[in-house]
Amino acid sequence: MLIILVQILTNAWAEEEVGKLQLQGNWRSEIRTTYLHDVGLVIHDDLTWENELSLKLGETGLYAGVWSAFPETKPIKPAAGKETQAPTFKDERLASLYQLLNSTKQLHKLLNPPPEPTPPFKGEIDFYVGYVKKFEPLTLDLSLWYYDFNEVGKYNDDQWTAQLVTTYTGFKWFEPYLRLNYYGKTGRQSPEGGFAVYPGANIKVPLGFKLTSGKQQTLNLGIQGAWSSGILRMDSGYVYTRLSASADLPIRKNMFLTPSIMYQIASPNQTGGKRDYVNGDKWRFGLACRIEF
């Protein structure tokens, strides 16, 4: 009898440990009206198809995932300007002077090459790994990301980032957080790197009824700000305030339809800077399908 009891307890413990290591995840596919980067930059001002596969290893806190974004239409490249022919001079002295000035201009350009133009956005695939640790009522989330822009396997225009998110979970419906990112370059054509800080809060508003699963239906609200050290060749300082709302509407078990809306309010300190993406406020709408497994 004692042997049978020990075996039962051992099997129960083994099942519990296996449950802690069970692989869980979700897949999300979403259409958004624009691709708006976290730092406020409009990467592509047209319909964009986003997909994300996220996996986590049970209760270990380890997770990994792949995120992608592709525009509906490829940006149109500006037409190349026609080469201007050198003017003709009857006076040989003027012709020699023009040739000297042109040679000086070419030499100056050779010694002071202009910055390489930013490649047009053709699509993006991101890879990330992370670890979550809970210290009640705080949660720390540390992750590393690699942004593969435009062409997979081409690294001279990509970017990487280290991200740390601290969230306070002591309230029932209100979760303030502070996110710190460092963006690094991988090549000469990579976007300008540096630090960015994103303070914000997620708010879950109960709508007064329960779903068939027994969970309370909520409206998810969010507010987020952004400070930048000057990444992406933008002006440093406060960049924007974002207001967002979304709701997970169940379609069937473990499948949800999520409409969302976001309004980005540009900081007056950013207008007239090196990039004009914050010269006006910006709306963004989205519709996603999400499956949990």
mmCIF file of C-alpha atoms in Angstrom:
data_model
loop_
_atom_site.group_PDB
_atom_site.id
_atom_site.type_symbol
_atom_site.label_atom_id
_atom_site.label_comp_id
_atom_site.label_asym_id
_atom_site.label_seq_id
_atom_site.Cartn_x
_atom_site.Cartn_y
_atom_site.Cartn_z
ATOM 1 C CA MET A 1 0.000 0.000 0.000
ATOM 2 C CA LEU A 2 2.842 2.391 0.876
ATOM 3 C CA ILE A 3 4.536 1.630 -2.433
ATOM 4 C CA ILE A 4 1.313 2.430 -4.353
ATOM 5 C CA LEU A 5 0.878 5.743 -2.445
ATOM 6 C CA VAL A 6 4.491 6.769 -3.193
ATOM 7 C CA GLN A 7 3.998 5.967 -6.863
ATOM 8 C CA ILE A 8 0.813 8.050 -7.037
ATOM 9 C CA LEU A 9 2.540 11.043 -5.394
ATOM 10 C CA THR A 10 5.554 10.662 -7.697
ATOM 11 C CA ASN A 11 3.349 10.617 -10.806
ATOM 12 C CA ALA A 12 1.415 13.659 -9.592
ATOM 13 C CA TRP A 13 4.667 15.561 -8.979
ATOM 14 C CA ALA A 14 5.965 14.602 -12.432
ATOM 15 C CA GLU A 15 2.755 15.785 -14.117
ATOM 16 C CA GLU A 16 2.956 19.087 -12.213
ATOM 17 C CA GLU A 17 6.585 19.638 -13.307
ATOM 18 C CA VAL A 18 5.736 18.791 -16.913
ATOM 19 C CA GLY A 19 2.863 21.293 -16.743
ATOM 20 C CA LYS A 20 5.289 24.011 -15.676
ATOM 21 C CA LEU A 21 7.365 23.348 -18.795
ATOM 22 C CA GLN A 22 4.424 23.104 -21.187
ATOM 23 C CA LEU A 23 4.900 25.224 -24.307
ATOM 24 C CA GLN A 24 2.175 27.841 -24.742
ATOM 25 C CA GLY A 25 1.696 30.515 -27.335
ATOM 26 C CA ASN A 26 -0.497 32.660 -29.521
ATOM 27 C CA TRP A 27 -0.604 33.751 -33.134
ATOM 28 C CA ARG A 28 -1.886 37.172 -34.216
ATOM 29 C CA SER A 29 -2.605 38.510 -37.689
ATOM 30 C CA GLU A 30 -3.608 42.157 -38.046
ATOM 31 C CA ILE A 31 -4.322 44.764 -40.710
ATOM 32 C CA ARG A 32 -3.381 48.328 -39.681
ATOM 33 C CA THR A 33 -3.942 51.570 -41.521
ATOM 34 C CA THR A 34 -0.307 52.614 -41.099
ATOM 35 C CA TYR A 35 2.972 51.287 -39.741
ATOM 36 C CA LEU A 36 3.795 53.628 -36.891
ATOM 37 C CA HIS A 37 7.094 52.939 -35.105
ATOM 38 C CA ASP A 38 7.323 53.085 -31.300
ATOM 39 C CA VAL A 39 9.434 56.250 -31.546
ATOM 40 C CA GLY A 40 6.632 57.949 -33.518
ATOM 41 C CA LEU A 41 8.020 57.615 -37.040
ATOM 42 C CA VAL A 42 5.600 56.737 -39.837
ATOM 43 C CA ILE A 43 7.487 53.891 -41.506
ATOM 44 C CA HIS A 44 4.775 53.317 -44.115
ATOM 45 C CA ASP A 45 1.647 55.440 -44.404
ATOM 46 C CA ASP A 46 -0.566 52.782 -45.974
ATOM 47 C CA LEU A 47 -2.270 49.511 -45.081
ATOM 48 C CA THR A 48 0.191 47.158 -43.416
ATOM 49 C CA TRP A 49 -0.198 43.459 -42.675
ATOM 50 C CA GLU A 50 1.326 42.435 -39.341
ATOM 51 C CA ASN A 51 1.815 38.920 -37.989
ATOM 52 C CA GLU A 52 3.253 37.642 -34.721
ATOM 53 C CA LEU A 53 3.958 34.200 -33.313
ATOM 54 C CA SER A 54 4.794 34.259 -29.599
ATOM 55 C CA LEU A 55 5.798 31.231 -27.518
ATOM 56 C CA LYS A 56 6.469 30.875 -23.787
ATOM 57 C CA LEU A 57 7.898 27.943 -21.856
ATOM 58 C CA GLY A 58 5.368 27.245 -19.107
ATOM 59 C CA GLU A 59 6.115 29.010 -15.826
ATOM 60 C CA THR A 60 9.848 29.418 -16.456
ATOM 61 C CA GLY A 61 9.432 33.025 -17.615
ATOM 62 C CA LEU A 62 11.273 32.318 -20.871
ATOM 63 C CA TYR A 63 9.673 33.327 -24.164
ATOM 64 C CA ALA A 64 10.535 33.899 -27.824
ATOM 65 C CA GLY A 65 8.765 35.056 -30.928
ATOM 66 C CA VAL A 66 8.724 36.322 -34.494
ATOM 67 C CA TRP A 67 6.997 39.522 -35.644
ATOM 68 C CA SER A 68 6.592 40.780 -39.206
ATOM 69 C CA ALA A 69 5.102 43.742 -41.058
ATOM 70 C CA PHE A 70 4.592 44.109 -44.803
ATOM 71 C CA PRO A 71 2.962 47.027 -46.644
ATOM 72 C CA GLU A 72 0.066 46.412 -49.018
ATOM 73 C CA THR A 73 1.865 48.305 -51.776
ATOM 74 C CA LYS A 74 5.571 48.965 -52.153
ATOM 75 C CA PRO A 75 6.624 52.606 -51.888
ATOM 76 C CA ILE A 76 7.204 54.288 -55.214
ATOM 77 C CA LYS A 77 10.834 55.257 -55.690
ATOM 78 C CA PRO A 78 11.413 58.803 -56.851
ATOM 79 C CA ALA A 79 12.350 59.078 -60.505
ATOM 80 C CA ALA A 80 16.018 59.581 -61.110
ATOM 81 C CA GLY A 81 16.841 63.098 -62.240
ATOM 82 C CA LYS A 82 18.235 63.669 -65.703
ATOM 83 C CA GLU A 83 21.903 64.384 -65.929
ATOM 84 C CA THR A 84 22.618 67.953 -66.912
ATOM 85 C CA GLN A 85 25.030 68.487 -69.722
ATOM 86 C CA ALA A 86 27.962 70.775 -69.244
ATOM 87 C CA PRO A 87 27.406 74.203 -70.813
ATOM 88 C CA THR A 88 29.490 75.210 -73.806
ATOM 89 C CA PHE A 89 31.634 78.329 -73.702
ATOM 90 C CA LYS A 90 33.108 80.231 -76.629
ATOM 91 C CA ASP A 91 35.752 81.719 -74.347
ATOM 92 C CA GLU A 92 38.321 79.009 -73.472
ATOM 93 C CA ARG A 93 39.127 80.765 -70.204
ATOM 94 C CA LEU A 94 35.493 80.378 -69.031
ATOM 95 C CA ALA A 95 35.507 76.733 -70.079
ATOM 96 C CA SER A 96 38.708 76.113 -68.109
ATOM 97 C CA LEU A 97 37.220 77.908 -65.069
ATOM 98 C CA TYR A 98 34.057 75.811 -65.237
ATOM 99 C CA GLN A 99 36.127 72.629 -65.475
ATOM 100 C CA LEU A 100 38.181 73.691 -62.455
ATOM 101 C CA LEU A 101 35.053 74.454 -60.400
ATOM 102 C CA ASN A 102 33.466 71.144 -61.382
ATOM 103 C CA SER A 103 36.628 69.230 -60.434
ATOM 104 C CA THR A 104 36.731 71.043 -57.091
ATOM 105 C CA LYS A 105 33.084 70.136 -56.471
ATOM 106 C CA GLN A 106 33.716 66.470 -57.267
ATOM 107 C CA LEU A 107 36.766 66.429 -54.991
ATOM 108 C CA HIS A 108 34.769 67.968 -52.127
ATOM 109 C CA LYS A 109 32.044 65.371 -52.610
ATOM 110 C CA LEU A 110 34.660 62.602 -52.582
ATOM 111 C CA LEU A 111 36.248 63.855 -49.358
ATOM 112 C CA ASN A 112 32.866 64.581 -47.700
ATOM 113 C CA PRO A 113 30.459 61.872 -48.880
ATOM 114 C CA PRO A 114 26.793 62.570 -48.113
ATOM 115 C CA PRO A 115 24.974 60.156 -45.777
ATOM 116 C CA GLU A 116 23.564 57.117 -47.484
ATOM 117 C CA PRO A 117 19.805 57.415 -48.086
ATOM 118 C CA THR A 118 17.477 55.357 -45.909
ATOM 119 C CA PRO A 119 16.271 52.326 -47.898
ATOM 120 C CA PRO A 120 12.537 52.378 -48.716
ATOM 121 C CA PHE A 121 10.396 50.208 -46.434
ATOM 122 C CA LYS A 122 9.666 46.904 -48.179
ATOM 123 C CA GLY A 123 8.903 44.882 -45.071
ATOM 124 C CA GLU A 124 10.311 43.821 -41.727
ATOM 125 C CA ILE A 125 10.829 40.585 -39.790
ATOM 126 C CA ASP A 126 11.762 40.781 -36.090
ATOM 127 C CA PHE A 127 13.099 38.017 -33.858
ATOM 128 C CA TYR A 128 13.055 38.275 -30.066
ATOM 129 C CA VAL A 129 13.819 36.307 -26.912
ATOM 130 C CA GLY A 130 13.052 37.354 -23.355
ATOM 131 C CA TYR A 131 12.657 36.509 -19.706
ATOM 132 C CA VAL A 132 9.932 37.603 -17.259
ATOM 133 C CA LYS A 133 10.464 37.615 -13.500
ATOM 134 C CA LYS A 134 7.832 38.521 -10.914
ATOM 135 C CA PHE A 135 8.674 40.320 -7.693
ATOM 136 C CA GLU A 136 5.190 41.024 -6.378
ATOM 137 C CA PRO A 137 3.837 43.586 -7.033
ATOM 138 C CA LEU A 138 6.480 44.284 -9.720
ATOM 139 C CA THR A 139 7.133 42.396 -12.938
ATOM 140 C CA LEU A 140 10.424 42.737 -14.831
ATOM 141 C CA ASP A 141 10.586 41.824 -18.514
ATOM 142 C CA LEU A 142 13.997 41.789 -20.217
ATOM 143 C CA SER A 143 14.248 41.013 -23.931
ATOM 144 C CA LEU A 144 16.567 41.253 -26.940
ATOM 145 C CA TRP A 145 15.243 42.037 -30.432
ATOM 146 C CA TYR A 146 16.705 41.900 -33.913
ATOM 147 C CA TYR A 147 14.969 43.945 -36.634
ATOM 148 C CA ASP A 148 15.581 42.541 -40.119
ATOM 149 C CA PHE A 149 14.552 45.297 -42.532
ATOM 150 C CA ASN A 150 13.679 44.931 -46.221
ATOM 151 C CA GLU A 151 15.804 41.904 -47.191
ATOM 152 C CA VAL A 152 16.375 38.813 -45.025
ATOM 153 C CA GLY A 153 20.065 38.042 -44.867
ATOM 154 C CA LYS A 154 21.171 41.616 -45.573
ATOM 155 C CA TYR A 155 22.522 43.176 -42.380
ATOM 156 C CA ASN A 156 23.853 46.621 -43.284
ATOM 157 C CA ASP A 157 20.473 48.340 -42.747
ATOM 158 C CA ASP A 158 19.162 46.307 -39.786
ATOM 159 C CA GLN A 159 18.874 47.234 -36.116
ATOM 160 C CA TRP A 160 18.866 45.526 -32.714
ATOM 161 C CA THR A 161 17.463 46.602 -29.373
ATOM 162 C CA ALA A 162 17.657 45.652 -25.714
ATOM 163 C CA GLN A 163 14.407 46.276 -23.844
ATOM 164 C CA LEU A 164 13.528 46.385 -20.141
ATOM 165 C CA VAL A 165 9.914 46.791 -18.987
ATOM 166 C CA THR A 166 8.971 47.317 -15.331
ATOM 167 C CA THR A 167 5.251 46.899 -14.571
ATOM 168 C CA TYR A 168 3.406 47.497 -11.291
ATOM 169 C CA THR A 169 0.648 44.895 -10.841
ATOM 170 C CA GLY A 170 -0.658 45.922 -7.400
ATOM 171 C CA PHE A 171 -3.896 47.379 -8.774
ATOM 172 C CA LYS A 172 -6.791 45.346 -10.151
ATOM 173 C CA TRP A 173 -7.582 47.188 -13.388
ATOM 174 C CA PHE A 174 -4.671 49.636 -13.668
ATOM 175 C CA GLU A 175 -1.088 48.667 -14.597
ATOM 176 C CA PRO A 176 1.490 51.463 -14.898
ATOM 177 C CA TYR A 177 4.785 50.591 -16.566
ATOM 178 C CA LEU A 178 8.107 52.063 -17.616
ATOM 179 C CA ARG A 179 9.880 50.757 -20.729
ATOM 180 C CA LEU A 180 13.520 51.492 -21.561
ATOM 181 C CA ASN A 181 14.975 50.671 -24.983
ATOM 182 C CA TYR A 182 18.446 50.931 -26.423
ATOM 183 C CA TYR A 183 18.586 50.744 -30.228
ATOM 184 C CA GLY A 184 21.862 49.684 -31.850
ATOM 185 C CA LYS A 185 23.122 49.776 -35.444
ATOM 186 C CA THR A 186 24.297 46.771 -37.455
ATOM 187 C CA GLY A 187 25.577 48.614 -40.541
ATOM 188 C CA ARG A 188 26.138 51.948 -42.275
ATOM 189 C CA GLN A 189 22.539 52.154 -43.510
ATOM 190 C CA SER A 190 21.004 51.214 -40.164
ATOM 191 C CA PRO A 191 18.704 53.777 -38.507
ATOM 192 C CA GLU A 192 20.433 56.021 -35.985
ATOM 193 C CA GLY A 193 20.610 54.278 -32.590
ATOM 194 C CA GLY A 194 20.294 55.497 -29.028
ATOM 195 C CA PHE A 195 18.032 55.401 -25.979
ATOM 196 C CA ALA A 196 14.267 55.838 -25.764
ATOM 197 C CA VAL A 197 12.012 55.795 -22.684
ATOM 198 C CA TYR A 198 8.306 54.938 -22.790
ATOM 199 C CA PRO A 199 6.238 55.557 -19.635
ATOM 200 C CA GLY A 200 2.635 54.426 -19.775
ATOM 201 C CA ALA A 201 -0.262 52.501 -18.291
ATOM 202 C CA ASN A 202 -2.717 49.808 -19.345
ATOM 203 C CA ILE A 203 -6.277 50.133 -18.038
ATOM 204 C CA LYS A 204 -8.891 47.381 -18.163
ATOM 205 C CA VAL A 205 -12.435 48.720 -17.944
ATOM 206 C CA PRO A 206 -15.082 46.052 -17.124
ATOM 207 C CA LEU A 207 -18.102 46.267 -19.439
ATOM 208 C CA GLY A 208 -20.532 44.660 -17.016
ATOM 209 C CA PHE A 209 -21.035 41.231 -18.586
ATOM 210 C CA LYS A 210 -19.214 37.920 -18.727
ATOM 211 C CA LEU A 211 -18.195 35.817 -21.689
ATOM 212 C CA THR A 212 -19.186 32.189 -22.221
ATOM 213 C CA SER A 213 -15.804 31.233 -20.752
ATOM 214 C CA GLY A 214 -16.766 32.999 -17.527
ATOM 215 C CA LYS A 215 -14.219 35.796 -17.951
ATOM 216 C CA GLN A 216 -15.213 39.422 -17.563
ATOM 217 C CA GLN A 217 -15.458 41.311 -20.866
ATOM 218 C CA THR A 218 -13.216 44.374 -20.691
ATOM 219 C CA LEU A 219 -12.289 47.384 -22.771
ATOM 220 C CA ASN A 220 -8.515 47.757 -22.882
ATOM 221 C CA LEU A 221 -7.340 51.369 -22.697
ATOM 222 C CA GLY A 222 -3.781 52.622 -22.849
ATOM 223 C CA ILE A 223 -1.750 55.783 -22.506
ATOM 224 C CA GLN A 224 1.927 56.056 -23.415
ATOM 225 C CA GLY A 225 4.542 58.744 -23.795
ATOM 226 C CA ALA A 226 7.984 58.716 -25.427
ATOM 227 C CA TRP A 227 11.307 60.440 -24.777
ATOM 228 C CA SER A 228 14.145 60.017 -27.270
ATOM 229 C CA SER A 229 17.875 60.660 -27.197
ATOM 230 C CA GLY A 230 17.760 61.443 -30.918
ATOM 231 C CA ILE A 231 17.360 58.048 -32.555
ATOM 232 C CA LEU A 232 16.325 57.739 -36.227
ATOM 233 C CA ARG A 233 17.921 61.174 -36.857
ATOM 234 C CA MET A 234 15.137 62.880 -34.955
ATOM 235 C CA ASP A 235 15.337 65.674 -32.396
ATOM 236 C CA SER A 236 15.968 64.562 -28.834
ATOM 237 C CA GLY A 237 13.460 65.138 -26.046
ATOM 238 C CA TYR A 238 9.774 64.422 -25.518
ATOM 239 C CA VAL A 239 8.177 63.026 -28.692
ATOM 240 C CA TYR A 240 4.494 62.160 -28.267
ATOM 241 C CA THR A 241 1.540 61.029 -26.155
ATOM 242 C CA ARG A 242 -0.479 58.049 -27.379
ATOM 243 C CA LEU A 243 -4.056 57.147 -26.446
ATOM 244 C CA SER A 244 -5.345 53.707 -27.430
ATOM 245 C CA ALA A 245 -8.353 51.425 -27.026
ATOM 246 C CA SER A 246 -9.036 47.814 -27.989
ATOM 247 C CA ALA A 247 -11.259 44.875 -27.057
ATOM 248 C CA ASP A 248 -10.833 41.100 -27.428
ATOM 249 C CA LEU A 249 -14.101 39.781 -28.885
ATOM 250 C CA PRO A 250 -14.339 35.969 -28.691
ATOM 251 C CA ILE A 251 -15.226 34.196 -31.935
ATOM 252 C CA ARG A 252 -14.828 30.669 -30.619
ATOM 253 C CA LYS A 253 -12.745 28.922 -27.976
ATOM 254 C CA ASN A 254 -9.227 30.433 -27.876
ATOM 255 C CA MET A 255 -9.935 32.626 -30.914
ATOM 256 C CA PHE A 256 -10.505 36.383 -30.704
ATOM 257 C CA LEU A 257 -11.248 39.304 -33.018
ATOM 258 C CA THR A 258 -9.605 42.506 -31.777
ATOM 259 C CA PRO A 259 -10.510 45.933 -33.195
ATOM 260 C CA SER A 260 -8.214 48.754 -32.057
ATOM 261 C CA ILE A 261 -7.764 52.498 -32.374
ATOM 262 C CA MET A 262 -4.861 54.755 -31.458
ATOM 263 C CA TYR A 263 -4.273 58.513 -31.554
ATOM 264 C CA GLN A 264 -0.739 59.891 -31.419
ATOM 265 C CA ILE A 265 -0.428 63.499 -30.222
ATOM 266 C CA ALA A 266 2.840 64.979 -31.423
ATOM 267 C CA SER A 267 4.990 67.049 -29.099
ATOM 268 C CA PRO A 268 5.351 70.710 -30.183
ATOM 269 C CA ASN A 269 9.077 70.437 -29.421
ATOM 270 C CA GLN A 270 9.500 67.950 -32.279
ATOM 271 C CA THR A 271 7.934 70.011 -35.068
ATOM 272 C CA GLY A 272 10.347 71.428 -37.591
ATOM 273 C CA GLY A 273 13.027 68.886 -36.720
ATOM 274 C CA LYS A 274 15.184 66.775 -38.998
ATOM 275 C CA ARG A 275 12.229 64.503 -39.762
ATOM 276 C CA ASP A 276 8.702 65.764 -40.354
ATOM 277 C CA TYR A 277 6.896 62.740 -38.957
ATOM 278 C CA VAL A 278 5.838 64.583 -35.797
ATOM 279 C CA ASN A 279 4.617 67.731 -37.533
ATOM 280 C CA GLY A 280 1.047 66.510 -37.148
ATOM 281 C CA ASP A 281 -1.026 64.181 -34.985
ATOM 282 C CA LYS A 282 -1.771 60.714 -36.305
ATOM 283 C CA TRP A 283 -4.662 58.228 -36.143
ATOM 284 C CA ARG A 284 -4.160 54.483 -36.521
ATOM 285 C CA PHE A 285 -6.853 51.799 -36.787
ATOM 286 C CA GLY A 286 -6.420 48.039 -36.704
ATOM 287 C CA LEU A 287 -8.315 44.767 -36.873
ATOM 288 C CA ALA A 288 -6.644 41.581 -35.634
ATOM 289 C CA CYS A 289 -7.431 37.889 -35.347
ATOM 290 C CA ARG A 290 -5.682 36.133 -32.466
ATOM 291 C CA ILE A 291 -5.498 32.421 -31.637
ATOM 292 C CA GLU A 292 -4.232 31.045 -28.318
ATOM 293 C CA PHE A 293 -2.840 27.524 -27.991
#
